[in-house]
Amino acid sequence: MNKDASPSSTSGDEEVEMIWIFTTGNFAEMEIITDIFEAEDIAYIVRKMEVPQFPTTIGDHNQIRIAVEHGRTDAARQFIQQAIVDEALPGDGNFLEG
């Protein structure tokens, strides 16, 4: 199932600042990461880059970006890193500085 966003028990009804932490071109990798975030109660959003409408738009059209709620970025990065070490993720993506 493709989910573009998921709240957490800590995000509530208030606006939550989301931080972009990871990018991948691998749809399966994104699905595994979002499953981990749901299991760990980390709010996330996913943005799939589309073919640019204007020639000045920057970004690979097959890129998928994942953001998590502010305050949970370190935990989210650790979960992704551990999944790569455990070979549950192929490691096709990259961490974003933020």
PDB file of C-alpha atoms in Angstrom:
ATOM      1  CA  MET A   1       0.000   0.000   0.000  1.00  0.00           C
ATOM      2  CA  ASN A   2       1.378   3.415  -0.905  1.00  0.00           C
ATOM      3  CA  LYS A   3       1.092   5.973   1.853  1.00  0.00           C
ATOM      4  CA  ASP A   4       2.356   9.517   1.374  1.00  0.00           C
ATOM      5  CA  ALA A   5       2.087  10.598   5.010  1.00  0.00           C
ATOM      6  CA  SER A   6       1.486   9.213   8.447  1.00  0.00           C
ATOM      7  CA  PRO A   7       1.027  11.041  11.761  1.00  0.00           C
ATOM      8  CA  SER A   8       2.454   9.834  15.049  1.00  0.00           C
ATOM      9  CA  SER A   9       1.022   9.878  18.549  1.00  0.00           C
ATOM     10  CA  THR A  10       3.325  12.823  19.315  1.00  0.00           C
ATOM     11  CA  SER A  11       2.358  14.901  16.268  1.00  0.00           C
ATOM     12  CA  GLY A  12      -1.250  15.426  17.379  1.00  0.00           C
ATOM     13  CA  ASP A  13      -3.432  17.988  15.612  1.00  0.00           C
ATOM     14  CA  GLU A  14      -0.836  20.756  15.706  1.00  0.00           C
ATOM     15  CA  GLU A  15       1.335  21.712  12.779  1.00  0.00           C
ATOM     16  CA  VAL A  16       4.539  19.724  12.927  1.00  0.00           C
ATOM     17  CA  GLU A  17       7.795  20.793  11.310  1.00  0.00           C
ATOM     18  CA  MET A  18       9.015  18.093   8.952  1.00  0.00           C
ATOM     19  CA  ILE A  19      12.698  17.628   8.117  1.00  0.00           C
ATOM     20  CA  TRP A  20      13.860  15.958   4.870  1.00  0.00           C
ATOM     21  CA  ILE A  21      16.286  13.199   5.887  1.00  0.00           C
ATOM     22  CA  PHE A  22      16.530  10.634   3.080  1.00  0.00           C
ATOM     23  CA  THR A  23      16.241  10.295  -0.667  1.00  0.00           C
ATOM     24  CA  THR A  24      16.066   7.196  -2.846  1.00  0.00           C
ATOM     25  CA  GLY A  25      15.089   6.150  -6.322  1.00  0.00           C
ATOM     26  CA  ASN A  26      14.036   2.719  -5.039  1.00  0.00           C
ATOM     27  CA  PHE A  27      10.290   2.448  -4.343  1.00  0.00           C
ATOM     28  CA  ALA A  28      10.705  -0.754  -2.293  1.00  0.00           C
ATOM     29  CA  GLU A  29      13.309   0.928  -0.084  1.00  0.00           C
ATOM     30  CA  MET A  30      10.893   3.777   0.613  1.00  0.00           C
ATOM     31  CA  GLU A  31       8.137   1.310   1.527  1.00  0.00           C
ATOM     32  CA  ILE A  32      10.391  -0.489   4.020  1.00  0.00           C
ATOM     33  CA  ILE A  33      11.492   2.783   5.609  1.00  0.00           C
ATOM     34  CA  THR A  34       7.933   4.041   6.015  1.00  0.00           C
ATOM     35  CA  ASP A  35       6.910   0.681   7.509  1.00  0.00           C
ATOM     36  CA  ILE A  36       9.712   1.078  10.076  1.00  0.00           C
ATOM     37  CA  PHE A  37       8.580   4.624  10.876  1.00  0.00           C
ATOM     38  CA  GLU A  38       5.004   3.476  11.393  1.00  0.00           C
ATOM     39  CA  ALA A  39       6.144   0.671  13.707  1.00  0.00           C
ATOM     40  CA  GLU A  40       8.277   3.159  15.657  1.00  0.00           C
ATOM     41  CA  ASP A  41       5.527   5.827  15.757  1.00  0.00           C
ATOM     42  CA  ILE A  42       7.472   8.427  13.776  1.00  0.00           C
ATOM     43  CA  ALA A  43       5.411  10.840  11.670  1.00  0.00           C
ATOM     44  CA  TYR A  44       6.603  11.083   8.067  1.00  0.00           C
ATOM     45  CA  ILE A  45       5.768  12.425   4.653  1.00  0.00           C
ATOM     46  CA  VAL A  46       6.934  11.184   1.263  1.00  0.00           C
ATOM     47  CA  ARG A  47       7.390  13.332  -1.825  1.00  0.00           C
ATOM     48  CA  LYS A  48       7.819  11.707  -5.190  1.00  0.00           C
ATOM     49  CA  MET A  49       9.582  14.015  -7.607  1.00  0.00           C
ATOM     50  CA  GLU A  50       7.735  14.308 -10.903  1.00  0.00           C
ATOM     51  CA  VAL A  51       8.800  15.395 -14.343  1.00  0.00           C
ATOM     52  CA  PRO A  52       9.473  19.120 -14.026  1.00  0.00           C
ATOM     53  CA  GLN A  53       6.925  21.497 -15.542  1.00  0.00           C
ATOM     54  CA  PHE A  54       9.507  24.209 -16.033  1.00  0.00           C
ATOM     55  CA  PRO A  55      13.062  23.814 -17.303  1.00  0.00           C
ATOM     56  CA  THR A  56      14.411  25.620 -14.229  1.00  0.00           C
ATOM     57  CA  THR A  57      13.034  22.986 -11.838  1.00  0.00           C
ATOM     58  CA  ILE A  58      15.833  20.990 -10.248  1.00  0.00           C
ATOM     59  CA  GLY A  59      15.581  17.365  -9.185  1.00  0.00           C
ATOM     60  CA  ASP A  60      15.658  13.884 -10.597  1.00  0.00           C
ATOM     61  CA  HIS A  61      12.174  12.805 -11.679  1.00  0.00           C
ATOM     62  CA  ASN A  62      12.554   9.324 -10.133  1.00  0.00           C
ATOM     63  CA  GLN A  63      13.677  10.622  -6.764  1.00  0.00           C
ATOM     64  CA  ILE A  64      11.627   9.929  -3.628  1.00  0.00           C
ATOM     65  CA  ARG A  65      12.241  12.085  -0.553  1.00  0.00           C
ATOM     66  CA  ILE A  66      11.260  11.180   2.985  1.00  0.00           C
ATOM     67  CA  ALA A  67      10.792  13.697   5.812  1.00  0.00           C
ATOM     68  CA  VAL A  68      10.123  13.028   9.480  1.00  0.00           C
ATOM     69  CA  GLU A  69       8.836  15.141  12.312  1.00  0.00           C
ATOM     70  CA  HIS A  70      11.284  17.543  13.925  1.00  0.00           C
ATOM     71  CA  GLY A  71      12.684  16.049  17.107  1.00  0.00           C
ATOM     72  CA  ARG A  72      12.680  12.500  15.726  1.00  0.00           C
ATOM     73  CA  THR A  73      15.274  12.949  12.978  1.00  0.00           C
ATOM     74  CA  ASP A  74      18.143  11.348  14.892  1.00  0.00           C
ATOM     75  CA  ALA A  75      16.048   8.285  15.765  1.00  0.00           C
ATOM     76  CA  ALA A  76      14.775   8.008  12.188  1.00  0.00           C
ATOM     77  CA  ARG A  77      18.304   8.170  10.775  1.00  0.00           C
ATOM     78  CA  GLN A  78      19.435   5.499  13.243  1.00  0.00           C
ATOM     79  CA  PHE A  79      16.579   3.192  12.234  1.00  0.00           C
ATOM     80  CA  ILE A  80      17.459   3.593   8.553  1.00  0.00           C
ATOM     81  CA  GLN A  81      21.165   3.056   9.223  1.00  0.00           C
ATOM     82  CA  GLN A  82      20.463  -0.064  11.289  1.00  0.00           C
ATOM     83  CA  ALA A  83      18.199  -1.454   8.552  1.00  0.00           C
ATOM     84  CA  ILE A  84      21.042  -0.968   6.051  1.00  0.00           C
ATOM     85  CA  VAL A  85      23.528  -2.700   8.390  1.00  0.00           C
ATOM     86  CA  ASP A  86      21.044  -5.555   8.921  1.00  0.00           C
ATOM     87  CA  GLU A  87      20.640  -5.754   5.115  1.00  0.00           C
ATOM     88  CA  ALA A  88      16.896  -5.155   5.398  1.00  0.00           C
ATOM     89  CA  LEU A  89      17.435  -2.205   3.033  1.00  0.00           C
ATOM     90  CA  PRO A  90      19.480  -2.300  -0.148  1.00  0.00           C
ATOM     91  CA  GLY A  91      21.157   1.004   0.724  1.00  0.00           C
ATOM     92  CA  ASP A  92      20.340   2.579  -2.639  1.00  0.00           C
ATOM     93  CA  GLY A  93      19.396   5.919  -1.088  1.00  0.00           C
ATOM     94  CA  ASN A  94      21.259   8.751   0.564  1.00  0.00           C
ATOM     95  CA  PHE A  95      20.893  10.703   3.757  1.00  0.00           C
ATOM     96  CA  LEU A  96      20.126  14.403   3.345  1.00  0.00           C
ATOM     97  CA  GLU A  97      21.891  16.956   5.485  1.00  0.00           C
ATOM     98  CA  GLY A  98      19.510  18.965   7.536  1.00  0.00           C
TER      99      GLY A  98
END
